PDB file of C-alpha atoms in Angstrom:
ATOM      1  CA  MET A   1       0.285  -5.920  18.706  1.00  0.00           C
ATOM      2  CA  ILE A   2      -0.744  -2.585  20.188  1.00  0.00           C
ATOM      3  CA  GLU A   3      -2.993  -0.647  17.766  1.00  0.00           C
ATOM      4  CA  LEU A   4      -4.047   2.944  17.459  1.00  0.00           C
ATOM      5  CA  SER A   5      -6.858   3.455  14.975  1.00  0.00           C
ATOM      6  CA  ILE A   6      -7.390   6.821  13.407  1.00  0.00           C
ATOM      7  CA  ARG A   7     -10.831   6.949  11.744  1.00  0.00           C
ATOM      8  CA  PHE A   8     -11.594   9.678   9.266  1.00  0.00           C
ATOM      9  CA  THR A   9     -15.215  10.619   8.495  1.00  0.00           C
ATOM     10  CA  ALA A  10     -17.139  13.287   6.582  1.00  0.00           C
ATOM     11  CA  ALA A  11     -20.894  13.997   6.200  1.00  0.00           C
ATOM     12  CA  SER A  12     -20.485  14.130   2.383  1.00  0.00           C
ATOM     13  CA  ASP A  13     -17.761  14.048  -0.277  1.00  0.00           C
ATOM     14  CA  ASP A  14     -17.130  17.726   0.011  1.00  0.00           C
ATOM     15  CA  SER A  15     -17.761  18.185   3.816  1.00  0.00           C
ATOM     16  CA  PRO A  16     -14.965  18.898   6.298  1.00  0.00           C
ATOM     17  CA  LEU A  17     -13.113  15.836   7.482  1.00  0.00           C
ATOM     18  CA  ARG A  18     -12.908  14.796  11.065  1.00  0.00           C
ATOM     19  CA  ALA A  19     -10.554  12.365  12.785  1.00  0.00           C
ATOM     20  CA  ALA A  20     -11.177  10.167  15.872  1.00  0.00           C
ATOM     21  CA  PHE A  21      -8.751   8.052  17.843  1.00  0.00           C
ATOM     22  CA  PHE A  22      -9.389   4.558  19.348  1.00  0.00           C
ATOM     23  CA  ARG A  23      -7.317   2.008  21.151  1.00  0.00           C
ATOM     24  CA  PRO A  24      -8.890  -1.463  20.681  1.00  0.00           C
ATOM     25  CA  ASP A  25      -6.787  -3.046  23.506  1.00  0.00           C
ATOM     26  CA  THR A  26      -7.821  -0.539  26.193  1.00  0.00           C
ATOM     27  CA  GLY A  27     -11.071   0.943  24.833  1.00  0.00           C
ATOM     28  CA  ALA A  28      -9.569   4.426  25.228  1.00  0.00           C
ATOM     29  CA  SER A  29     -10.769   6.938  22.620  1.00  0.00           C
ATOM     30  CA  ALA A  30     -10.613  10.678  21.619  1.00  0.00           C
ATOM     31  CA  ASP A  31     -13.693  12.368  20.100  1.00  0.00           C
ATOM     32  CA  PRO A  32     -13.753  13.304  16.453  1.00  0.00           C
ATOM     33  CA  ALA A  33     -11.900  16.609  15.775  1.00  0.00           C
ATOM     34  CA  PRO A  34     -11.509  18.646  12.585  1.00  0.00           C
ATOM     35  CA  PHE A  35      -8.789  17.293  10.224  1.00  0.00           C
ATOM     36  CA  ALA A  36      -7.371  19.457   7.352  1.00  0.00           C
ATOM     37  CA  PRO A  37      -4.846  17.669   5.005  1.00  0.00           C
ATOM     38  CA  PRO A  38      -1.544  19.364   5.501  1.00  0.00           C
ATOM     39  CA  LEU A  39       0.012  18.566   2.097  1.00  0.00           C
ATOM     40  CA  ASP A  40      -1.184  20.057  -1.144  1.00  0.00           C
ATOM     41  CA  ASP A  41      -1.112  18.796  -4.774  1.00  0.00           C
ATOM     42  CA  PRO A  42       2.309  20.151  -5.578  1.00  0.00           C
ATOM     43  CA  GLU A  43       3.914  18.521  -2.529  1.00  0.00           C
ATOM     44  CA  LEU A  44       2.236  15.186  -3.306  1.00  0.00           C
ATOM     45  CA  LYS A  45       3.375  15.434  -6.889  1.00  0.00           C
ATOM     46  CA  GLU A  46       6.988  15.858  -5.687  1.00  0.00           C
ATOM     47  CA  ILE A  47       6.726  12.858  -3.440  1.00  0.00           C
ATOM     48  CA  ARG A  48       5.284  10.756  -6.287  1.00  0.00           C
ATOM     49  CA  TRP A  49       8.056  11.870  -8.584  1.00  0.00           C
ATOM     50  CA  TYR A  50      10.721  11.021  -6.075  1.00  0.00           C
ATOM     51  CA  LEU A  51       9.327   7.465  -5.297  1.00  0.00           C
ATOM     52  CA  GLU A  52       8.126   6.498  -8.807  1.00  0.00           C
ATOM     53  CA  THR A  53      10.477   8.209 -11.230  1.00  0.00           C
ATOM     54  CA  PHE A  54      13.756   9.321  -9.635  1.00  0.00           C
ATOM     55  CA  SER A  55      14.204   6.077  -7.644  1.00  0.00           C
ATOM     56  CA  LEU A  56      14.131   4.076 -11.009  1.00  0.00           C
ATOM     57  CA  TRP A  57      16.916   6.171 -12.613  1.00  0.00           C
ATOM     58  CA  PRO A  58      20.320   4.407 -12.549  1.00  0.00           C
ATOM     59  CA  THR A  59      21.838   7.721 -13.447  1.00  0.00           C
ATOM     60  CA  GLY A  60      20.546  11.113 -14.491  1.00  0.00           C
ATOM     61  CA  PRO A  61      19.997  14.697 -13.589  1.00  0.00           C
ATOM     62  CA  ASP A  62      17.720  16.301 -10.973  1.00  0.00           C
ATOM     63  CA  TYR A  63      19.805  15.245  -7.958  1.00  0.00           C
ATOM     64  CA  ALA A  64      19.264  18.619  -6.411  1.00  0.00           C
ATOM     65  CA  ARG A  65      15.465  18.193  -6.713  1.00  0.00           C
ATOM     66  CA  ALA A  66      15.701  14.772  -5.132  1.00  0.00           C
ATOM     67  CA  ALA A  67      17.894  16.156  -2.317  1.00  0.00           C
ATOM     68  CA  ARG A  68      15.396  18.892  -1.655  1.00  0.00           C
ATOM     69  CA  ILE A  69      12.552  16.432  -1.394  1.00  0.00           C
ATOM     70  CA  GLU A  70      14.545  14.156   0.891  1.00  0.00           C
ATOM     71  CA  SER A  71      15.187  17.005   3.259  1.00  0.00           C
ATOM     72  CA  GLN A  72      11.439  17.715   3.628  1.00  0.00           C
ATOM     73  CA  LEU A  73      10.232  14.097   4.203  1.00  0.00           C
ATOM     74  CA  GLU A  74      10.392  14.209   7.996  1.00  0.00           C
ATOM     75  CA  ALA A  75       8.816  17.648   8.145  1.00  0.00           C
ATOM     76  CA  TRP A  76       5.967  16.371   6.030  1.00  0.00           C
ATOM     77  CA  GLY A  77       5.656  13.456   8.291  1.00  0.00           C
ATOM     78  CA  ARG A  78       5.409  15.694  11.337  1.00  0.00           C
ATOM     79  CA  ALA A  79       2.882  17.866   9.620  1.00  0.00           C
ATOM     80  CA  LEU A  80       0.649  14.790   9.174  1.00  0.00           C
ATOM     81  CA  ARG A  81       1.097  13.992  12.915  1.00  0.00           C
ATOM     82  CA  ASP A  82       0.229  17.508  13.935  1.00  0.00           C
ATOM     83  CA  ALA A  83      -2.849  17.540  11.696  1.00  0.00           C
ATOM     84  CA  VAL A  84      -4.463  14.614  13.584  1.00  0.00           C
ATOM     85  CA  LEU A  85      -3.566  15.885  17.045  1.00  0.00           C
ATOM     86  CA  ALA A  86      -6.160  18.595  17.074  1.00  0.00           C
ATOM     87  CA  THR A  87      -7.124  18.113  20.753  1.00  0.00           C
ATOM     88  CA  PRO A  88      -5.442  17.489  24.060  1.00  0.00           C
ATOM     89  CA  GLU A  89      -7.246  14.119  24.323  1.00  0.00           C
ATOM     90  CA  ALA A  90      -5.893  13.023  20.939  1.00  0.00           C
ATOM     91  CA  ALA A  91      -2.390  14.195  21.877  1.00  0.00           C
ATOM     92  CA  ARG A  92      -2.484  12.324  25.247  1.00  0.00           C
ATOM     93  CA  LEU A  93      -3.767   9.064  23.465  1.00  0.00           C
ATOM     94  CA  TRP A  94      -1.007   9.384  20.848  1.00  0.00           C
ATOM     95  CA  GLN A  95       1.695   9.750  23.448  1.00  0.00           C
ATOM     96  CA  GLN A  96       0.389   6.786  25.509  1.00  0.00           C
ATOM     97  CA  PHE A  97       0.437   4.678  22.364  1.00  0.00           C
ATOM     98  CA  LEU A  98       3.968   5.640  21.506  1.00  0.00           C
ATOM     99  CA  ASP A  99       5.184   4.923  25.093  1.00  0.00           C
ATOM    100  CA  ALA A 100       3.446   1.524  25.200  1.00  0.00           C
ATOM    101  CA  GLY A 101       6.541  -0.218  23.649  1.00  0.00           C
ATOM    102  CA  ASP A 102       6.369  -3.698  22.121  1.00  0.00           C
ATOM    103  CA  GLU A 103       4.898  -4.029  18.633  1.00  0.00           C
ATOM    104  CA  ARG A 104       2.852  -0.972  17.701  1.00  0.00           C
ATOM    105  CA  GLN A 105       0.643  -0.344  14.622  1.00  0.00           C
ATOM    106  CA  ILE A 106      -1.258   2.725  13.441  1.00  0.00           C
ATOM    107  CA  THR A 107      -4.355   2.065  11.336  1.00  0.00           C
ATOM    108  CA  ILE A 108      -5.525   4.745   8.951  1.00  0.00           C
ATOM    109  CA  ASP A 109      -9.212   3.919   8.705  1.00  0.00           C
ATOM    110  CA  ALA A 110     -10.848   5.706   5.809  1.00  0.00           C
ATOM    111  CA  THR A 111     -12.519   5.666   2.506  1.00  0.00           C
ATOM    112  CA  ASP A 112     -12.233   9.332   1.697  1.00  0.00           C
ATOM    113  CA  PRO A 113      -9.704   9.967  -1.190  1.00  0.00           C
ATOM    114  CA  ARG A 114      -8.585  13.120   0.580  1.00  0.00           C
ATOM    115  CA  VAL A 115      -7.235  10.933   3.301  1.00  0.00           C
ATOM    116  CA  LEU A 116      -6.182   7.985   1.265  1.00  0.00           C
ATOM    117  CA  ARG A 117      -3.942   9.944  -0.979  1.00  0.00           C
ATOM    118  CA  LEU A 118      -1.783  11.243   1.790  1.00  0.00           C
ATOM    119  CA  PRO A 119       1.659   9.574   2.451  1.00  0.00           C
ATOM    120  CA  TRP A 120       0.834   8.295   5.911  1.00  0.00           C
ATOM    121  CA  GLU A 121       3.911   6.034   5.762  1.00  0.00           C
ATOM    122  CA  LEU A 122       5.925   9.227   6.325  1.00  0.00           C
ATOM    123  CA  LEU A 123       4.406   9.860   9.876  1.00  0.00           C
ATOM    124  CA  ALA A 124       7.117  11.302  12.121  1.00  0.00           C
ATOM    125  CA  ASP A 125       7.860  12.994  15.443  1.00  0.00           C
ATOM    126  CA  GLU A 126      10.912  14.796  16.771  1.00  0.00           C
ATOM    127  CA  ALA A 127      12.770  11.486  16.841  1.00  0.00           C
ATOM    128  CA  GLY A 128      12.198  10.789  13.130  1.00  0.00           C
ATOM    129  CA  HIS A 129       9.881   8.660  11.073  1.00  0.00           C
ATOM    130  CA  LEU A 130       7.706   6.289  13.050  1.00  0.00           C
ATOM    131  CA  PHE A 131       8.451   3.320  10.956  1.00  0.00           C
ATOM    132  CA  ALA A 132      12.134   3.580  12.066  1.00  0.00           C
ATOM    133  CA  GLN A 133      10.945   3.397  15.706  1.00  0.00           C
ATOM    134  CA  GLY A 134       9.181   0.063  15.226  1.00  0.00           C
ATOM    135  CA  VAL A 135       5.758   1.527  14.470  1.00  0.00           C
ATOM    136  CA  SER A 136       4.063   0.002  11.404  1.00  0.00           C
ATOM    137  CA  ILE A 137       1.441   1.888   9.302  1.00  0.00           C
ATOM    138  CA  ARG A 138      -1.472   0.221   7.639  1.00  0.00           C
ATOM    139  CA  ARG A 139      -4.490   1.547   5.672  1.00  0.00           C
ATOM    140  CA  ARG A 140      -7.948  -0.069   6.027  1.00  0.00           C
ATOM    141  CA  LEU A 141     -10.960   0.759   3.953  1.00  0.00           C
ATOM    142  CA  GLN A 142     -14.136   1.161   5.984  1.00  0.00           C
ATOM    143  CA  LYS A 143     -17.307  -0.726   4.952  1.00  0.00           C
ATOM    144  CA  THR A 144     -15.436  -3.427   3.096  1.00  0.00           C
ATOM    145  CA  THR A 145     -17.209  -6.726   2.376  1.00  0.00           C
ATOM    146  CA  THR A 146     -16.131  -9.711   4.253  1.00  0.00           C
ATOM    147  CA  SER A 147     -15.955 -13.319   3.142  1.00  0.00           C
ATOM    148  CA  LYS A 148     -15.506 -16.502   5.208  1.00  0.00           C
ATOM    149  CA  ILE A 149     -11.890 -17.612   5.252  1.00  0.00           C
ATOM    150  CA  LYS A 150     -11.532 -21.416   5.046  1.00  0.00           C
ATOM    151  CA  PRO A 151      -8.910 -23.016   7.363  1.00  0.00           C
ATOM    152  CA  LEU A 152      -5.837 -23.906   5.487  1.00  0.00           C
ATOM    153  CA  ALA A 153      -3.277 -26.587   5.989  1.00  0.00           C
ATOM    154  CA  LEU A 154       0.588 -25.914   6.005  1.00  0.00           C
ATOM    155  CA  PRO A 155       2.581 -25.206   4.183  1.00  0.00           C
ATOM    156  CA  VAL A 156       1.543 -21.718   3.147  1.00  0.00           C
ATOM    157  CA  ARG A 157       2.112 -21.450  -0.534  1.00  0.00           C
ATOM    158  CA  ILE A 158       3.207 -18.073  -1.965  1.00  0.00           C
ATOM    159  CA  LEU A 159       2.893 -17.668  -5.807  1.00  0.00           C
ATOM    160  CA  VAL A 160       5.349 -14.884  -6.908  1.00  0.00           C
ATOM    161  CA  VAL A 161       4.577 -13.140 -10.242  1.00  0.00           C
ATOM    162  CA  ILE A 162       7.715 -11.200 -11.438  1.00  0.00           C
ATOM    163  CA  ALA A 163       6.620  -9.293 -14.562  1.00  0.00           C
ATOM    164  CA  ARG A 164       9.161  -7.337 -16.422  1.00  0.00           C
ATOM    165  CA  PRO A 165       7.794  -6.395 -19.932  1.00  0.00           C
ATOM    166  CA  ASP A 166      10.385  -5.338 -22.449  1.00  0.00           C
ATOM    167  CA  ASP A 167       8.444  -2.092 -23.220  1.00  0.00           C
ATOM    168  CA  ALA A 168       8.157  -0.961 -19.635  1.00  0.00           C
ATOM    169  CA  GLY A 169      10.658   0.759 -17.373  1.00  0.00           C
ATOM    170  CA  PHE A 170      13.450  -0.982 -15.504  1.00  0.00           C
ATOM    171  CA  ILE A 171      12.922  -2.517 -12.050  1.00  0.00           C
ATOM    172  CA  ASP A 172      15.508  -4.810 -10.439  1.00  0.00           C
ATOM    173  CA  PRO A 173      13.895  -8.279 -10.684  1.00  0.00           C
ATOM    174  CA  ARG A 174      15.952  -9.544  -7.717  1.00  0.00           C
ATOM    175  CA  ALA A 175      14.984  -7.088  -4.921  1.00  0.00           C
ATOM    176  CA  ASP A 176      11.553  -8.329  -3.866  1.00  0.00           C
ATOM    177  CA  ALA A 177      12.196 -11.981  -4.527  1.00  0.00           C
ATOM    178  CA  GLN A 178      15.439 -12.011  -2.443  1.00  0.00           C
ATOM    179  CA  ALA A 179      13.785 -10.179   0.381  1.00  0.00           C
ATOM    180  CA  LEU A 180      10.842 -12.623   0.323  1.00  0.00           C
ATOM    181  CA  LEU A 181      13.119 -15.655   0.357  1.00  0.00           C
ATOM    182  CA  ASP A 182      15.263 -14.210   3.195  1.00  0.00           C
ATOM    183  CA  ALA A 183      12.044 -13.513   5.226  1.00  0.00           C
ATOM    184  CA  THR A 184      10.658 -17.000   4.788  1.00  0.00           C
ATOM    185  CA  ASP A 185      13.870 -18.988   5.036  1.00  0.00           C
ATOM    186  CA  SER A 186      13.674 -19.417   8.787  1.00  0.00           C
ATOM    187  CA  LEU A 187      10.185 -20.938   8.454  1.00  0.00           C
ATOM    188  CA  GLY A 188      11.499 -24.037   6.777  1.00  0.00           C
ATOM    189  CA  ASP A 189       8.806 -26.323   5.302  1.00  0.00           C
ATOM    190  CA  GLN A 190       5.993 -24.192   6.737  1.00  0.00           C
ATOM    191  CA  VAL A 191       6.214 -22.023   3.701  1.00  0.00           C
ATOM    192  CA  VAL A 192       6.669 -22.807  -0.007  1.00  0.00           C
ATOM    193  CA  VAL A 193       7.590 -20.038  -2.505  1.00  0.00           C
ATOM    194  CA  GLU A 194       6.655 -20.730  -6.095  1.00  0.00           C
ATOM    195  CA  PHE A 195       7.452 -18.552  -9.073  1.00  0.00           C
ATOM    196  CA  LEU A 196       5.024 -18.183 -12.020  1.00  0.00           C
ATOM    197  CA  THR A 197       6.548 -18.871 -15.445  1.00  0.00           C
ATOM    198  CA  PRO A 198       5.823 -17.173 -17.802  1.00  0.00           C
ATOM    199  CA  PRO A 199       4.450 -14.100 -15.824  1.00  0.00           C
ATOM    200  CA  THR A 200       1.258 -13.875 -17.995  1.00  0.00           C
ATOM    201  CA  LEU A 201      -2.376 -13.575 -17.041  1.00  0.00           C
ATOM    202  CA  LYS A 202      -3.089 -16.847 -18.780  1.00  0.00           C
ATOM    203  CA  ALA A 203      -0.391 -18.683 -16.787  1.00  0.00           C
ATOM    204  CA  LEU A 204      -1.730 -17.206 -13.550  1.00  0.00           C
ATOM    205  CA  THR A 205      -5.345 -18.201 -14.503  1.00  0.00           C
ATOM    206  CA  ASP A 206      -4.229 -21.797 -15.438  1.00  0.00           C
ATOM    207  CA  ARG A 207      -2.323 -22.119 -12.137  1.00  0.00           C
ATOM    208  CA  LEU A 208      -5.000 -20.818  -9.792  1.00  0.00           C
ATOM    209  CA  ARG A 209      -7.729 -22.989 -11.543  1.00  0.00           C
ATOM    210  CA  ASP A 210      -5.625 -26.174 -11.660  1.00  0.00           C
ATOM    211  CA  LYS A 211      -7.466 -28.578  -9.332  1.00  0.00           C
ATOM    212  CA  ASN A 212      -4.571 -30.981  -9.494  1.00  0.00           C
ATOM    213  CA  ALA A 213      -2.018 -28.509  -8.096  1.00  0.00           C
ATOM    214  CA  PRO A 214      -1.683 -27.420  -4.413  1.00  0.00           C
ATOM    215  CA  PRO A 215      -3.813 -24.445  -3.462  1.00  0.00           C
ATOM    216  CA  VAL A 216      -2.246 -20.951  -3.555  1.00  0.00           C
ATOM    217  CA  HIS A 217      -2.622 -18.845  -0.365  1.00  0.00           C
ATOM    218  CA  VAL A 218      -0.824 -15.691  -1.281  1.00  0.00           C
ATOM    219  CA  VAL A 219      -0.199 -14.175  -4.756  1.00  0.00           C
ATOM    220  CA  HIS A 220       2.693 -11.693  -4.703  1.00  0.00           C
ATOM    221  CA  PHE A 221       2.815  -9.377  -7.755  1.00  0.00           C
ATOM    222  CA  ASP A 222       6.155  -7.725  -8.363  1.00  0.00           C
ATOM    223  CA  GLY A 223       6.117  -5.403 -11.316  1.00  0.00           C
ATOM    224  CA  HIS A 224       4.690  -2.210 -12.832  1.00  0.00           C
ATOM    225  CA  GLY A 225       1.339  -0.627 -12.105  1.00  0.00           C
ATOM    226  CA  VAL A 226      -0.391   2.217 -13.847  1.00  0.00           C
ATOM    227  CA  TYR A 227      -3.530   4.319 -13.199  1.00  0.00           C
ATOM    228  CA  ASP A 228      -5.698   5.411 -16.076  1.00  0.00           C
ATOM    229  CA  GLN A 229      -7.078   8.750 -15.198  1.00  0.00           C
ATOM    230  CA  LYS A 230      -9.512   8.783 -18.246  1.00  0.00           C
ATOM    231  CA  HIS A 231     -11.179   5.577 -17.149  1.00  0.00           C
ATOM    232  CA  GLY A 232     -10.576   5.920 -13.402  1.00  0.00           C
ATOM    233  CA  LEU A 233      -9.184   2.405 -13.109  1.00  0.00           C
ATOM    234  CA  GLY A 234      -5.871   0.859 -12.149  1.00  0.00           C
ATOM    235  CA  TYR A 235      -3.885  -1.785 -14.010  1.00  0.00           C
ATOM    236  CA  LEU A 236      -1.069  -4.235 -13.371  1.00  0.00           C
ATOM    237  CA  LEU A 237       1.427  -4.804 -16.232  1.00  0.00           C
ATOM    238  CA  PHE A 238       1.648  -8.468 -16.917  1.00  0.00           C
ATOM    239  CA  GLU A 239       3.649  -9.862 -19.848  1.00  0.00           C
ATOM    240  CA  ASN A 240       2.034 -11.190 -22.968  1.00  0.00           C
ATOM    241  CA  ALA A 241       3.435 -14.100 -25.086  1.00  0.00           C
ATOM    242  CA  ASP A 242       5.832 -11.635 -26.812  1.00  0.00           C
ATOM    243  CA  ASN A 243       7.201 -10.285 -23.500  1.00  0.00           C
ATOM    244  CA  GLN A 244       5.446  -6.980 -24.100  1.00  0.00           C
ATOM    245  CA  LYS A 245       3.168  -5.357 -21.477  1.00  0.00           C
ATOM    246  CA  ASP A 246      -0.328  -6.660 -20.984  1.00  0.00           C
ATOM    247  CA  LEU A 247      -2.552  -4.269 -18.930  1.00  0.00           C
ATOM    248  CA  VAL A 248      -4.785  -6.221 -16.629  1.00  0.00           C
ATOM    249  CA  ASP A 249      -7.377  -4.099 -14.832  1.00  0.00           C
ATOM    250  CA  ALA A 250      -8.494  -4.489 -11.242  1.00  0.00           C
ATOM    251  CA  ASN A 251     -11.830  -5.931 -12.120  1.00  0.00           C
ATOM    252  CA  ARG A 252     -10.424  -8.925 -14.046  1.00  0.00           C
ATOM    253  CA  LEU A 253      -7.687  -9.557 -11.569  1.00  0.00           C
ATOM    254  CA  GLY A 254      -9.984  -9.163  -8.513  1.00  0.00           C
ATOM    255  CA  THR A 255     -12.507 -11.620  -9.978  1.00  0.00           C
ATOM    256  CA  LEU A 256      -9.840 -14.220 -10.807  1.00  0.00           C
ATOM    257  CA  VAL A 257      -8.187 -14.268  -7.352  1.00  0.00           C
ATOM    258  CA  SER A 258     -11.533 -14.106  -5.558  1.00  0.00           C
ATOM    259  CA  ASN A 259     -13.142 -16.921  -7.542  1.00  0.00           C
ATOM    260  CA  SER A 260      -9.973 -18.953  -7.060  1.00  0.00           C
ATOM    261  CA  GLY A 261     -10.228 -18.758  -3.215  1.00  0.00           C
ATOM    262  CA  VAL A 262      -6.929 -16.846  -2.777  1.00  0.00           C
ATOM    263  CA  PRO A 263      -7.121 -15.219   0.696  1.00  0.00           C
ATOM    264  CA  LEU A 264      -4.316 -12.639   0.235  1.00  0.00           C
ATOM    265  CA  MET A 265      -2.724 -10.707  -2.568  1.00  0.00           C
ATOM    266  CA  ALA A 266       0.463  -8.575  -2.072  1.00  0.00           C
ATOM    267  CA  LEU A 267       1.127  -5.714  -4.580  1.00  0.00           C
ATOM    268  CA  SER A 268       4.602  -4.414  -5.149  1.00  0.00           C
ATOM    269  CA  ALA A 269       3.740  -2.128  -8.046  1.00  0.00           C
ATOM    270  CA  CYS A 270       3.601   1.705  -8.541  1.00  0.00           C
ATOM    271  CA  GLN A 271       0.279   3.382  -8.448  1.00  0.00           C
ATOM    272  CA  SER A 272      -1.492   0.205  -7.342  1.00  0.00           C
ATOM    273  CA  GLY A 273      -3.208   2.212  -4.550  1.00  0.00           C
ATOM    274  CA  MET A 274      -3.771   5.312  -6.632  1.00  0.00           C
ATOM    275  CA  GLN A 275      -7.097   6.936  -7.448  1.00  0.00           C
ATOM    276  CA  GLU A 276      -8.281  10.431  -8.298  1.00  0.00           C
ATOM    277  CA  GLU A 277      -8.875  12.915  -5.547  1.00  0.00           C
ATOM    278  CA  ALA A 278     -12.639  12.740  -5.881  1.00  0.00           C
ATOM    279  CA  ALA A 279     -12.889   9.192  -7.185  1.00  0.00           C
ATOM    280  CA  ASN A 280     -14.157   6.002  -5.740  1.00  0.00           C
ATOM    281  CA  PRO A 281     -11.300   4.568  -3.601  1.00  0.00           C
ATOM    282  CA  TYR A 282     -12.274   1.034  -4.723  1.00  0.00           C
ATOM    283  CA  ALA A 283     -11.277   2.005  -8.325  1.00  0.00           C
ATOM    284  CA  SER A 284      -7.536   1.432  -7.523  1.00  0.00           C
ATOM    285  CA  VAL A 285      -5.900  -1.994  -8.071  1.00  0.00           C
ATOM    286  CA  ALA A 286      -5.604  -2.387  -4.304  1.00  0.00           C
TER     287      ALA A 286
END
């Protein structure tokens, strides 16, 4: 995997941002240069509406609004690219990375909410979105704590939690599960996919703490997520015993999976990476 790391720094929360490039495989780098977020609040609001609201409507109005947003996605992606290519050195390193071929990955390395709130997955050039060109995008929080990962024995066990409370919006319950089963099918008995029933916090707690059951290596949550602006905290919507929504905050969930020794959790839920513009990035569910 060929990686290009883009690290964002600022002297303080309200100081100007700077972006620096680094290639771990070659040691090549570009010095920090000024970075100004190219998308404003109205544009980000439109993208959020398109992804989180319009995409869930089986039918409805506002197709013209959705088409207008779709027509701007690549332009917004190129604006993000142009914003980080502030120097000739950065542009040269960027092009060398794209020309490297093979598997390529761009890491957005930041903790500043002004950076994290931007839709980096839209990064694009004249040929279109980078993800369509085989370039993956990941985000990494700087200064995260690390814990020792214990060696695990195969098979890798994935516990899937598909939560669909009756009083929450519609999400197709088959989409993620089918894609996951298709992706792991070729791995045979090296991977075991287990589905949590019922999809409640109590059932998850009982399963992860069951010493007589095989250890879980990955918890995959497929459902709804919300962000409470008043409390500055993210939640996942589990189900309760009556199939109604049960809001589980990041602190409770994080403590459970950490104390249970789960090395990885995957979130397929809206707003699970969301935080306020000036908030602590660790307040989101992710």
